[in-house]
PDB file of C-alpha atoms and ligand atoms in Angstrom:
ATOM      1  CA  MET A 835      -0.062  -0.178  -0.193  1.00  0.00           C
ATOM      2  CA  GLU A 836       1.227   3.584  -0.664  1.00  0.00           C
ATOM      3  CA  ILE A 837       2.001   5.415   2.289  1.00  0.00           C
ATOM      4  CA  ARG A 838       1.692   9.045   1.599  1.00  0.00           C
ATOM      5  CA  VAL A 839       3.089  11.812   4.319  1.00  0.00           C
ATOM      6  CA  THR A 840       3.973  15.100   4.662  1.00  0.00           C
ATOM      7  CA  GLY A 841       7.296  16.440   5.848  1.00  0.00           C
ATOM      8  CA  GLU A 842       5.746  17.422   9.018  1.00  0.00           C
ATOM      9  CA  ASP A 843       5.501  13.700   9.951  1.00  0.00           C
ATOM     10  CA  ALA A 844       9.683  13.538   9.630  1.00  0.00           C
ATOM     11  CA  ASP A 845      11.507  12.513  12.753  1.00  0.00           C
ATOM     12  CA  SER A 846      14.642  14.408  12.717  1.00  0.00           C
ATOM     13  CA  SER A 847      16.202  17.646  11.422  1.00  0.00           C
ATOM     14  CA  GLU A 848      18.342  15.394   9.300  1.00  0.00           C
ATOM     15  CA  GLU A 849      15.724  13.724   7.421  1.00  0.00           C
ATOM     16  CA  VAL A 850      13.783  16.787   6.646  1.00  0.00           C
ATOM     17  CA  MET A 851      16.848  18.236   5.228  1.00  0.00           C
ATOM     18  CA  LEU A 852      17.938  14.983   3.231  1.00  0.00           C
ATOM     19  CA  ILE A 853      13.831  15.235   2.018  1.00  0.00           C
ATOM     20  CA  TYR A 854      14.494  18.698   0.869  1.00  0.00           C
ATOM     21  CA  GLN A 855      17.291  18.411  -0.641  1.00  0.00           C
ATOM     22  CA  ALA A 856      15.956  15.750  -2.923  1.00  0.00           C
ATOM     23  CA  ALA A 857      12.872  17.819  -3.746  1.00  0.00           C
ATOM     24  CA  LEU A 858      15.161  20.078  -5.017  1.00  0.00           C
ATOM     25  CA  ARG A 859      17.085  17.626  -6.910  1.00  0.00           C
ATOM     26  CA  GLN A 860      13.656  16.338  -8.640  1.00  0.00           C
ATOM     27  CA  MET A 861      12.606  19.844  -9.448  1.00  0.00           C
ATOM     28  CA  GLU A 862      15.849  20.733 -11.197  1.00  0.00           C
ATOM     29  CA  THR A 863      15.810  17.680 -13.204  1.00  0.00           C
ATOM     30  CA  LYS A 864      12.210  18.389 -14.510  1.00  0.00           C
ATOM     31  CA  LEU A 865      13.160  21.866 -15.306  1.00  0.00           C
ATOM     32  CA  ALA A 866      16.195  21.117 -17.242  1.00  0.00           C
ATOM     33  CA  VAL A 867      14.107  18.560 -19.163  1.00  0.00           C
ATOM     34  CA  LEU A 868      11.495  20.724 -19.689  1.00  0.00           C
ATOM     35  CA  ASN A 869      13.989  23.195 -20.997  1.00  0.00           C
ATOM     36  CA  GLU A 870      15.558  20.397 -23.341  1.00  0.00           C
ATOM     37  CA  GLU A 871      12.257  19.746 -24.620  1.00  0.00           C
ATOM     38  CA  PHE A 872      11.151  23.255 -25.249  1.00  0.00           C
ATOM     39  CA  LYS A 873      14.943  24.062 -27.023  1.00  0.00           C
ATOM     40  CA  MET A 874      13.921  20.636 -29.240  1.00  0.00           C
ATOM     41  CA  VAL A 875      10.323  22.317 -30.669  1.00  0.00           C
ATOM     42  CA  HIS A 876      10.897  26.009 -30.715  1.00  0.00           C
ATOM     43  CA  LYS A 877      15.155  26.366 -30.980  1.00  0.00           C
ATOM     44  CA  TYR A 878      15.967  28.370 -28.010  1.00  0.00           C
ATOM     45  CA  ASN A 879      16.346  27.697 -24.707  1.00  0.00           C
ATOM     46  CA  PRO A 880      13.935  29.580 -22.118  1.00  0.00           C
ATOM     47  CA  ILE A 881      15.982  29.229 -19.259  1.00  0.00           C
ATOM     48  CA  GLU A 882      19.666  30.349 -18.581  1.00  0.00           C
ATOM     49  CA  HIS A 883      20.137  28.860 -16.224  1.00  0.00           C
ATOM     50  CA  ILE A 884      19.131  27.388 -12.550  1.00  0.00           C
ATOM     51  CA  THR A 885      20.196  27.721  -8.827  1.00  0.00           C
ATOM     52  CA  SER A 886      19.108  26.214  -5.983  1.00  0.00           C
ATOM     53  CA  ARG A 887      19.436  26.103  -2.326  1.00  0.00           C
ATOM     54  CA  VAL A 888      18.368  24.841   1.273  1.00  0.00           C
ATOM     55  CA  LYS A 889      17.887  27.739   3.163  1.00  0.00           C
ATOM     56  CA  LYS A 890      19.763  27.846   6.053  1.00  0.00           C
ATOM     57  CA  SER A 891      18.638  26.634   9.501  1.00  0.00           C
ATOM     58  CA  GLU A 892      19.396  30.711  10.906  1.00  0.00           C
ATOM     59  CA  SER A 893      17.424  31.881   8.524  1.00  0.00           C
ATOM     60  CA  ILE A 894      14.606  29.587   8.938  1.00  0.00           C
ATOM     61  CA  ALA A 895      14.489  30.326  12.737  1.00  0.00           C
ATOM     62  CA  LYS A 896      15.003  33.677  11.867  1.00  0.00           C
ATOM     63  CA  LYS A 897      11.914  33.566   9.742  1.00  0.00           C
ATOM     64  CA  LEU A 898       9.785  31.800  12.254  1.00  0.00           C
ATOM     65  CA  ARG A 899      10.847  34.387  14.766  1.00  0.00           C
ATOM     66  CA  ARG A 900       9.680  37.017  12.562  1.00  0.00           C
ATOM     67  CA  HIS A 901       6.057  35.586  11.782  1.00  0.00           C
ATOM     68  CA  GLY A 902       5.899  34.577  15.304  1.00  0.00           C
ATOM     69  CA  TYR A 903       6.350  31.033  15.746  1.00  0.00           C
ATOM     70  CA  ASP A 904       8.329  29.060  17.967  1.00  0.00           C
ATOM     71  CA  VAL A 905      11.178  27.567  16.484  1.00  0.00           C
ATOM     72  CA  THR A 906      10.457  24.042  16.549  1.00  0.00           C
ATOM     73  CA  LEU A 907      10.776  21.435  13.503  1.00  0.00           C
ATOM     74  CA  GLU A 908       7.159  20.941  13.133  1.00  0.00           C
ATOM     75  CA  ASN A 909       6.603  24.877  12.793  1.00  0.00           C
ATOM     76  CA  MET A 910       9.486  24.928  10.337  1.00  0.00           C
ATOM     77  CA  VAL A 911       7.883  22.208   7.768  1.00  0.00           C
ATOM     78  CA  LYS A 912       4.539  23.987   8.470  1.00  0.00           C
ATOM     79  CA  TYR A 913       5.155  27.286   8.066  1.00  0.00           C
ATOM     80  CA  CYS A 914       8.432  28.028   6.049  1.00  0.00           C
ATOM     81  CA  ASN A 915       7.545  27.567   2.293  1.00  0.00           C
ATOM     82  CA  ASP A 916      10.813  28.226   1.131  1.00  0.00           C
ATOM     83  CA  ILE A 917      13.263  25.998   2.823  1.00  0.00           C
ATOM     84  CA  ALA A 918      14.049  24.511  -0.669  1.00  0.00           C
ATOM     85  CA  GLY A 919      14.353  27.181  -2.889  1.00  0.00           C
ATOM     86  CA  VAL A 920      15.195  27.161  -6.787  1.00  0.00           C
ATOM     87  CA  ARG A 921      16.001  30.147  -8.735  1.00  0.00           C
ATOM     88  CA  VAL A 922      14.931  30.178 -12.424  1.00  0.00           C
ATOM     89  CA  ILE A 923      16.844  32.687 -14.479  1.00  0.00           C
ATOM     90  CA  CYS A 924      15.082  33.226 -17.972  1.00  0.00           C
ATOM     91  CA  SER A 925      16.507  35.817 -21.295  1.00  0.00           C
ATOM     92  CA  PHE A 926      13.043  37.177 -21.654  1.00  0.00           C
ATOM     93  CA  THR A 927       9.663  38.187 -19.421  1.00  0.00           C
ATOM     94  CA  SER A 928       7.430  36.276 -21.270  1.00  0.00           C
ATOM     95  CA  ASP A 929       9.646  32.907 -20.929  1.00  0.00           C
ATOM     96  CA  ILE A 930       8.713  33.536 -17.297  1.00  0.00           C
ATOM     97  CA  TYR A 931       5.194  32.694 -17.390  1.00  0.00           C
ATOM     98  CA  ARG A 932       5.680  30.097 -20.212  1.00  0.00           C
ATOM     99  CA  ILE A 933       8.408  27.969 -17.633  1.00  0.00           C
ATOM    100  CA  ALA A 934       4.992  28.703 -15.001  1.00  0.00           C
ATOM    101  CA  ASP A 935       2.972  27.116 -16.990  1.00  0.00           C
ATOM    102  CA  MET A 936       5.241  24.062 -17.797  1.00  0.00           C
ATOM    103  CA  ILE A 937       5.652  23.664 -14.041  1.00  0.00           C
ATOM    104  CA  SER A 938       1.963  24.032 -13.279  1.00  0.00           C
ATOM    105  CA  ASN A 939       1.042  21.459 -16.314  1.00  0.00           C
ATOM    106  CA  GLN A 940       3.212  18.801 -14.599  1.00  0.00           C
ATOM    107  CA  SER A 941       0.651  16.062 -13.076  1.00  0.00           C
ATOM    108  CA  ASP A 942       2.761  15.473  -9.943  1.00  0.00           C
ATOM    109  CA  ILE A 943       2.930  18.991  -9.126  1.00  0.00           C
ATOM    110  CA  ARG A 944       0.859  20.752  -6.968  1.00  0.00           C
ATOM    111  CA  VAL A 945       0.706  25.005  -7.326  1.00  0.00           C
ATOM    112  CA  LEU A 946      -0.076  25.724  -3.409  1.00  0.00           C
ATOM    113  CA  ALA A 947       0.711  29.562  -4.257  1.00  0.00           C
ATOM    114  CA  ILE A 948       1.563  32.617  -6.479  1.00  0.00           C
ATOM    115  CA  LYS A 949       3.117  35.766  -6.045  1.00  0.00           C
ATOM    116  CA  ASP A 950       3.602  37.902  -9.090  1.00  0.00           C
ATOM    117  CA  TYR A 951       6.041  40.220  -8.424  1.00  0.00           C
ATOM    118  CA  ILE A 952       6.196  41.590 -11.697  1.00  0.00           C
ATOM    119  CA  ALA A 953       2.857  42.114 -12.729  1.00  0.00           C
ATOM    120  CA  SER A 954       2.504  43.852  -9.180  1.00  0.00           C
ATOM    121  CA  PRO A 955       5.937  44.924  -8.337  1.00  0.00           C
ATOM    122  CA  LYS A 956       7.304  45.192  -4.425  1.00  0.00           C
ATOM    123  CA  PRO A 957       7.090  48.789  -3.228  1.00  0.00           C
ATOM    124  CA  SER A 958      11.485  48.348  -2.817  1.00  0.00           C
ATOM    125  CA  GLY A 959      10.863  47.730  -6.848  1.00  0.00           C
ATOM    126  CA  TYR A 960      11.433  44.138  -6.399  1.00  0.00           C
ATOM    127  CA  ARG A 961      10.211  42.109  -9.480  1.00  0.00           C
ATOM    128  CA  SER A 962       9.738  38.285  -9.616  1.00  0.00           C
ATOM    129  CA  TYR A 963       7.676  35.390  -9.869  1.00  0.00           C
ATOM    130  CA  HIS A 964       7.493  33.549  -7.189  1.00  0.00           C
ATOM    131  CA  MET A 965       5.354  29.837  -7.018  1.00  0.00           C
ATOM    132  CA  ILE A 966       5.348  27.551  -3.671  1.00  0.00           C
ATOM    133  CA  VAL A 967       4.657  24.054  -4.853  1.00  0.00           C
ATOM    134  CA  MET A 968       4.030  21.028  -3.513  1.00  0.00           C
ATOM    135  CA  ILE A 969       6.308  17.895  -5.253  1.00  0.00           C
ATOM    136  CA  PRO A 970       6.775  14.268  -3.732  1.00  0.00           C
ATOM    137  CA  VAL A 971       9.886  12.587  -2.541  1.00  0.00           C
ATOM    138  CA  TYR A 972       9.539   8.729  -3.048  1.00  0.00           C
ATOM    139  CA  LEU A 973      11.813   7.377  -0.119  1.00  0.00           C
ATOM    140  CA  SER A 974      12.472   3.332   0.372  1.00  0.00           C
ATOM    141  CA  ASP A 975       8.888   2.899   2.428  1.00  0.00           C
ATOM    142  CA  ARG A 976       6.918   6.536   1.593  1.00  0.00           C
ATOM    143  CA  ILE A 977       6.036   9.260  -0.592  1.00  0.00           C
ATOM    144  CA  VAL A 978       6.772  12.715   0.981  1.00  0.00           C
ATOM    145  CA  ASP A 979       4.676  15.493  -0.109  1.00  0.00           C
ATOM    146  CA  THR A 980       7.244  18.277   0.073  1.00  0.00           C
ATOM    147  CA  LYS A 981       6.956  22.042  -0.213  1.00  0.00           C
ATOM    148  CA  ALA A 982       9.060  23.976  -2.484  1.00  0.00           C
ATOM    149  CA  GLU A 983       9.709  27.554  -3.278  1.00  0.00           C
ATOM    150  CA  ILE A 984      10.558  28.545  -7.486  1.00  0.00           C
ATOM    151  CA  GLN A 985      11.382  31.578  -8.040  1.00  0.00           C
ATOM    152  CA  ILE A 986      11.363  32.948 -11.626  1.00  0.00           C
ATOM    153  CA  ARG A 987      12.886  35.946 -13.209  1.00  0.00           C
ATOM    154  CA  THR A 988      15.049  37.562 -16.117  1.00  0.00           C
ATOM    155  CA  MET A 989      18.647  38.143 -15.188  1.00  0.00           C
ATOM    156  CA  ALA A 990      18.210  41.745 -15.225  1.00  0.00           C
ATOM    157  CA  MET A 991      15.561  41.386 -12.214  1.00  0.00           C
ATOM    158  CA  ASN A 992      18.324  38.783 -11.421  1.00  0.00           C
ATOM    159  CA  PHE A 993      21.040  40.974 -11.113  1.00  0.00           C
ATOM    160  CA  TRP A 994      18.645  44.090  -9.207  1.00  0.00           C
ATOM    161  CA  ALA A 995      17.709  41.435  -6.462  1.00  0.00           C
ATOM    162  CA  THR A 996      20.705  40.372  -5.858  1.00  0.00           C
ATOM    163  CA  VAL A 997      22.637  43.632  -5.579  1.00  0.00           C
ATOM    164  CA  GLU A 998      19.498  44.375  -3.103  1.00  0.00           C
ATOM    165  CA  HIS A 999      19.886  41.414  -1.060  1.00  0.00           C
ATOM    166  CA  SER A1000      23.582  42.084  -0.206  1.00  0.00           C
ATOM    167  CA  LEU A1001      22.893  46.056   0.848  1.00  0.00           C
ATOM    168  CA  GLN A1002      20.173  44.591   2.945  1.00  0.00           C
ATOM    169  CA  TYR A1003      22.877  43.004   4.806  1.00  0.00           C
ATOM    170  CA  LYS A1004      25.522  45.527   4.689  1.00  0.00           C
ATOM    171  CA  TYR A1005      23.271  48.065   6.276  1.00  0.00           C
ATOM    172  CA  LYS A1006      22.028  46.364   9.576  1.00  0.00           C
ATOM    173  CA  HIS A1007      19.674  49.481  10.508  1.00  0.00           C
ATOM    174  CA  GLY A1008      17.995  49.331   7.222  1.00  0.00           C
ATOM    175  CA  ILE A1009      18.964  50.578   3.826  1.00  0.00           C
ATOM    176  CA  PRO A1010      19.127  54.740   3.735  1.00  0.00           C
ATOM    177  CA  GLU A1011      16.103  56.613   2.122  1.00  0.00           C
ATOM    178  CA  HIS A1012      18.306  57.916  -0.839  1.00  0.00           C
ATOM    179  CA  ILE A1013      19.973  54.703  -1.709  1.00  0.00           C
ATOM    180  CA  ARG A1014      16.038  53.338  -1.642  1.00  0.00           C
ATOM    181  CA  GLU A1015      15.118  55.763  -4.137  1.00  0.00           C
ATOM    182  CA  ARG A1016      18.150  54.840  -6.200  1.00  0.00           C
ATOM    183  CA  LEU A1017      17.521  51.593  -6.556  1.00  0.00           C
ATOM    184  CA  TYR A1018      13.936  51.946  -7.038  1.00  0.00           C
ATOM    185  CA  ASN A1019      14.993  53.905  -9.668  1.00  0.00           C
ATOM    186  CA  SER A1020      17.319  51.449 -10.798  1.00  0.00           C
ATOM    187  CA  ALA A1021      14.383  48.451 -10.870  1.00  0.00           C
ATOM    188  CA  GLU A1022      12.372  50.782 -13.320  1.00  0.00           C
ATOM    189  CA  ALA A1023      15.417  51.055 -15.520  1.00  0.00           C
ATOM    190  CA  ILE A1024      15.651  47.032 -15.287  1.00  0.00           C
ATOM    191  CA  LEU A1025      12.069  47.319 -16.335  1.00  0.00           C
ATOM    192  CA  THR A1026      12.664  49.304 -19.203  1.00  0.00           C
ATOM    193  CA  LEU A1027      15.858  47.352 -20.316  1.00  0.00           C
ATOM    194  CA  ASP A1028      13.501  43.917 -20.441  1.00  0.00           C
ATOM    195  CA  ASN A1029      10.689  45.554 -22.170  1.00  0.00           C
ATOM    196  CA  GLU A1030      13.329  46.522 -24.863  1.00  0.00           C
ATOM    197  CA  MET A1031      14.955  43.398 -25.020  1.00  0.00           C
ATOM    198  CA  SER A1032      11.896  41.764 -25.398  1.00  0.00           C
ATOM    199  CA  GLN A1033      10.697  44.288 -28.493  1.00  0.00           C
ATOM    200  CA  ILE A1034      14.037  43.674 -30.388  1.00  0.00           C
ATOM    201  CA  ARG A1035      13.591  39.695 -29.623  1.00  0.00           C
ATOM    202  CA  GLU A1036       9.996  39.994 -31.350  1.00  0.00           C
ATOM    203  CA  GLU A1037      10.852  42.228 -34.430  1.00  0.00           C
ATOM    204  CA  ILE A1038      14.111  39.970 -34.862  1.00  0.00           C
ATOM    205  CA  MET A1039      11.786  36.760 -34.953  1.00  0.00           C
ATOM    206  CA  ASP A1040       9.007  38.448 -37.194  1.00  0.00           C
ATOM    207  CA  SER A1041      11.402  39.602 -39.464  1.00  0.00           C
ATOM    208  CA  GLN A1042      13.029  35.756 -39.473  1.00  0.00           C
ATOM    209  CA  ASN A1043       9.640  34.241 -39.803  1.00  0.00           C
ATOM    210  CA  SER A1044       8.597  36.810 -43.032  1.00  0.00           C
ATOM    211  CA  PHE A1045      11.787  35.553 -44.496  1.00  0.00           C
ATOM    212  CA  ASN A1046      10.991  31.818 -43.715  1.00  0.00           C
ATOM    213  CA  ILE A1047       7.485  32.236 -45.479  1.00  0.00           C
ATOM    214  CA  LYS A1048       8.880  34.271 -48.663  1.00  0.00           C
ATOM    215  CA  ALA A1049      11.646  31.528 -49.022  1.00  0.00           C
ATOM    216  CA  ASN A1050       9.099  28.352 -48.944  1.00  0.00           C
ATOM    217  CA  ILE A1051       6.451  30.609 -51.543  1.00  0.00           C
ATOM    218  CA  ILE A1052       9.406  31.129 -53.818  1.00  0.00           C
ATOM    219  CA  ALA A1053      10.555  26.981 -53.354  1.00  0.00           C
ATOM    220  CA  GLU A1054       6.899  26.375 -54.453  1.00  0.00           C
ATOM    221  CA  ILE A1055       6.738  28.917 -57.354  1.00  0.00           C
ATOM    222  CA  LEU A1056       9.953  27.107 -58.767  1.00  0.00           C
ATOM    223  CA  ASN A1057       8.553  23.825 -58.222  1.00  0.00           C
ATOM    224  CA  SER A1058       5.265  24.819 -60.248  1.00  0.00           C
ATOM    225  CA  ILE A1059       7.185  26.074 -62.886  1.00  0.00           C
ATOM    226  CA  GLU A1060       9.421  22.786 -63.102  1.00  0.00           C
ATOM    227  CA  ASN A1061       6.327  20.478 -63.006  1.00  0.00           C
ATOM    228  CA  LEU A1062       5.127  23.098 -65.832  1.00  0.00           C
ATOM    229  CA  TYR A1063       7.890  21.730 -68.472  1.00  0.00           C
ATOM    230  CA  ALA A1064       5.816  18.533 -68.574  1.00  0.00           C
ATOM    231  CA  TYR A1065       2.671  20.313 -69.429  1.00  0.00           C
ATOM    232  CA  ALA A1066       3.521  23.828 -71.393  1.00  0.00           C
ATOM    233  CA  ASN A1067       5.416  24.598 -74.440  1.00  0.00           C
ATOM    234  CA  SER A1068       8.763  26.215 -74.048  1.00  0.00           C
ATOM    235  CA  ARG A1069       7.360  29.869 -75.201  1.00  0.00           C
ATOM    236  CA  GLU A1070       4.539  29.561 -72.194  1.00  0.00           C
ATOM    237  CA  ILE A1071       6.983  28.964 -69.710  1.00  0.00           C
ATOM    238  CA  VAL A1072       9.166  32.006 -70.731  1.00  0.00           C
ATOM    239  CA  LYS A1073       6.543  33.978 -70.153  1.00  0.00           C
ATOM    240  CA  ILE A1074       5.446  32.749 -66.945  1.00  0.00           C
ATOM    241  CA  GLN A1075       9.429  32.782 -65.457  1.00  0.00           C
ATOM    242  CA  ASP A1076       9.633  36.518 -66.831  1.00  0.00           C
ATOM    243  CA  GLU A1077       6.794  37.466 -64.931  1.00  0.00           C
ATOM    244  CA  PHE A1078       8.083  35.654 -61.527  1.00  0.00           C
ATOM    245  CA  PHE A1079      10.707  37.562 -61.832  1.00  0.00           C
ATOM    246  CA  LYS A1080       9.217  40.848 -62.198  1.00  0.00           C
ATOM    247  CA  ILE A1081       7.311  40.094 -59.045  1.00  0.00           C
ATOM    248  CA  TYR A1082      10.088  38.835 -57.247  1.00  0.00           C
ATOM    249  CA  SER A1083      12.211  42.020 -57.839  1.00  0.00           C
ATOM    250  CA  GLU A1084       9.269  43.814 -56.069  1.00  0.00           C
ATOM    251  CA  ASN A1085      10.221  42.180 -53.051  1.00  0.00           C
ATOM    252  CA  ASP A1086       6.579  41.831 -51.939  1.00  0.00           C
ATOM    253  CA  SER A1087       5.390  38.715 -50.140  1.00  0.00           C
ATOM    254  CA  ASP A1088       1.612  39.205 -50.914  1.00  0.00           C
ATOM    255  CA  LYS A1089       2.274  39.321 -54.443  1.00  0.00           C
ATOM    256  CA  LEU A1090       4.563  36.282 -54.434  1.00  0.00           C
ATOM    257  CA  GLU A1091       1.881  34.178 -52.860  1.00  0.00           C
ATOM    258  CA  ARG A1092      -0.805  35.288 -54.992  1.00  0.00           C
ATOM    259  CA  PHE A1093       1.424  34.561 -58.035  1.00  0.00           C
ATOM    260  CA  SER A1094       2.012  31.076 -56.368  1.00  0.00           C
ATOM    261  CA  LYS A1095      -1.679  30.461 -56.573  1.00  0.00           C
ATOM    262  CA  GLU A1096      -2.044  31.572 -59.759  1.00  0.00           C
ATOM    263  CA  LEU A1097       0.279  29.023 -60.938  1.00  0.00           C
ATOM    264  CA  ASP A1098      -1.118  26.042 -59.224  1.00  0.00           C
ATOM    265  CA  ILE A1099      -4.318  26.916 -61.218  1.00  0.00           C
ATOM    266  CA  VAL A1100      -2.327  27.253 -64.567  1.00  0.00           C
ATOM    267  CA  ALA A1101      -0.733  24.134 -63.750  1.00  0.00           C
ATOM    268  CA  GLU A1102      -4.062  22.393 -63.139  1.00  0.00           C
ATOM    269  CA  GLY A1103      -5.747  23.293 -66.425  1.00  0.00           C
ATOM    270  CA  TYR A1104      -2.298  22.046 -68.368  1.00  0.00           C
ATOM    271  CA  ARG A1105      -3.246  18.746 -66.608  1.00  0.00           C
ATOM    272  CA  ALA A1106      -6.758  18.470 -67.112  1.00  0.00           C
ATOM    273  CA  GLN A1107      -6.001  19.516 -70.713  1.00  0.00           C
ATOM    274  CA  LYS A1108      -3.295  16.456 -70.790  1.00  0.00           C
ATOM    275  CA  LEU A1109      -5.845  14.012 -69.909  1.00  0.00           C
TER     276      LEU A1109
HETATM  277  P1  LIG B1386      16.686  34.647   0.905  1.00  0.00           P
HETATM  278  O1  LIG B1386      17.843  35.044   1.895  1.00  0.00           O
HETATM  279  O2  LIG B1386      16.582  35.453  -0.082  1.00  0.00           O
HETATM  280  O3  LIG B1386      15.621  33.489   1.651  1.00  0.00           O
HETATM  281  P2  LIG B1386       8.415  37.159   3.946  1.00  0.00           P
HETATM  282  O4  LIG B1386       7.340  38.117   3.721  1.00  0.00           O
HETATM  283  O5  LIG B1386       9.844  37.629   3.156  1.00  0.00           O
HETATM  284  O6  LIG B1386       8.462  37.082   5.425  1.00  0.00           O
HETATM  285  P3  LIG B1386       7.403  35.165   2.128  1.00  0.00           P
HETATM  286  O7  LIG B1386       5.950  34.526   2.207  1.00  0.00           O
HETATM  287  O8  LIG B1386       8.218  33.623   1.798  1.00  0.00           O
HETATM  288  O9  LIG B1386       7.776  35.546   3.669  1.00  0.00           O
HETATM  289  O10 LIG B1386       7.575  36.269   0.969  1.00  0.00           O
HETATM  290  P4  LIG B1386       8.082  36.574  -0.628  1.00  0.00           P
HETATM  291  O11 LIG B1386       7.334  37.758  -0.815  1.00  0.00           O
HETATM  292  O12 LIG B1386       7.430  35.431  -0.976  1.00  0.00           O
HETATM  293  O13 LIG B1386       9.497  36.483  -0.673  1.00  0.00           O
HETATM  294  C1  LIG B1386      10.380  35.319  -0.436  1.00  0.00           C
HETATM  295  C2  LIG B1386      12.053  35.077  -0.974  1.00  0.00           C
HETATM  296  O14 LIG B1386      11.803  36.432  -2.021  1.00  0.00           O
HETATM  297  C3  LIG B1386      12.686  36.322  -0.314  1.00  0.00           C
HETATM  298  O15 LIG B1386      13.250  35.467   1.101  1.00  0.00           O
HETATM  299  C4  LIG B1386      13.869  36.900  -0.936  1.00  0.00           C
HETATM  300  O16 LIG B1386      14.760  35.664  -1.530  1.00  0.00           O
HETATM  301  C5  LIG B1386      13.062  37.329  -2.155  1.00  0.00           C
HETATM  302  N1  LIG B1386      12.198  38.550  -2.060  1.00  0.00           N
HETATM  303  C6  LIG B1386      11.371  38.968  -1.548  1.00  0.00           C
HETATM  304  N2  LIG B1386      11.179  39.914  -1.849  1.00  0.00           N
HETATM  305  C7  LIG B1386      12.415  40.874  -1.517  1.00  0.00           C
HETATM  306  C8  LIG B1386      12.744  41.847  -1.724  1.00  0.00           C
HETATM  307  O17 LIG B1386      12.305  43.564  -1.757  1.00  0.00           O
HETATM  308  N3  LIG B1386      14.335  42.367  -2.229  1.00  0.00           N
HETATM  309  C9  LIG B1386      15.150  41.092  -2.349  1.00  0.00           C
HETATM  310  N4  LIG B1386      16.438  41.311  -3.093  1.00  0.00           N
HETATM  311  N5  LIG B1386      14.720  39.774  -2.469  1.00  0.00           N
HETATM  312  C10 LIG B1386      13.494  39.752  -2.131  1.00  0.00           C
HETATM  313  P5  LIG B1386      13.702  35.635   2.035  1.00  0.00           P
HETATM  314  O18 LIG B1386      13.767  34.912   3.415  1.00  0.00           O
HETATM  315  O19 LIG B1386      13.075  36.678   2.342  1.00  0.00           O
HETATM  316  O20 LIG B1386      15.487  35.615   2.017  1.00  0.00           O
END
């Protein structure tokens, strides 16, 4: 019989830590597989890199005290959602939501909470997408449902958060107001940078797409002209070729597409005559 428990039933902190480590490994493997699959289908990597960590016991204790809980093993598992933390870094903001969807669609992952600090940034300027998930960890005699926090952000958002986080440690009595203001302004500059990079990428993708579409139409036209040699006389083919060169020199995809369709009708007519 399958015995399914949660981390709260663990006997020792050593066992709890082993379970969180295992949850992280599973998450990392899942994300690596999703990234590879995405790369195969869409020809690019949505994930730049992944880091993970098990939260240090002092940080767990500090967080529990901050929220008014006693520092016990039970409270730690129950109330500290980010003991196992995975950080996923992407190039573009749209990738963040793609990855979040891919994670949510995994049948063995249960999404417990989402905090979208991209749609609603923190007053500090912090931007990131957070998911608290439950993932099963398979031990020899039971399955332990384990919580993990996944933070998904762009490289630029990560740069800002890393600098701001380190400043929080540097200023023991809080970051001075004038520095806060500058950090907030930098967060806004980072938003502009992310938006600009996304737009540049979209423009490049659009022009690549239209290039590919045009190349396919031209290949179809050349193929149709070649097939016409079996049916039409050479004078007519030269006429069609001249018309094609004229349209080709105009560099207009719509005209090329219309010409390709007309050529299909002409070829069909010749084929019918031959029968
Ligand atoms: P660490 O050292 O990174 O682990 P909380 O509000 O923090 O008591 P909750 O619900 O976990 O509890 O908060 P939230 O908002 O989901 O934030 C969790 C984590 O997001 C934080 O963990 C940080 O890693 C990161 N984070 C949140 N806000 C900021 C911010 O303003 N600046 C930076 N640099 N990071 C932020 P910890 O435990 O605070 O810290």
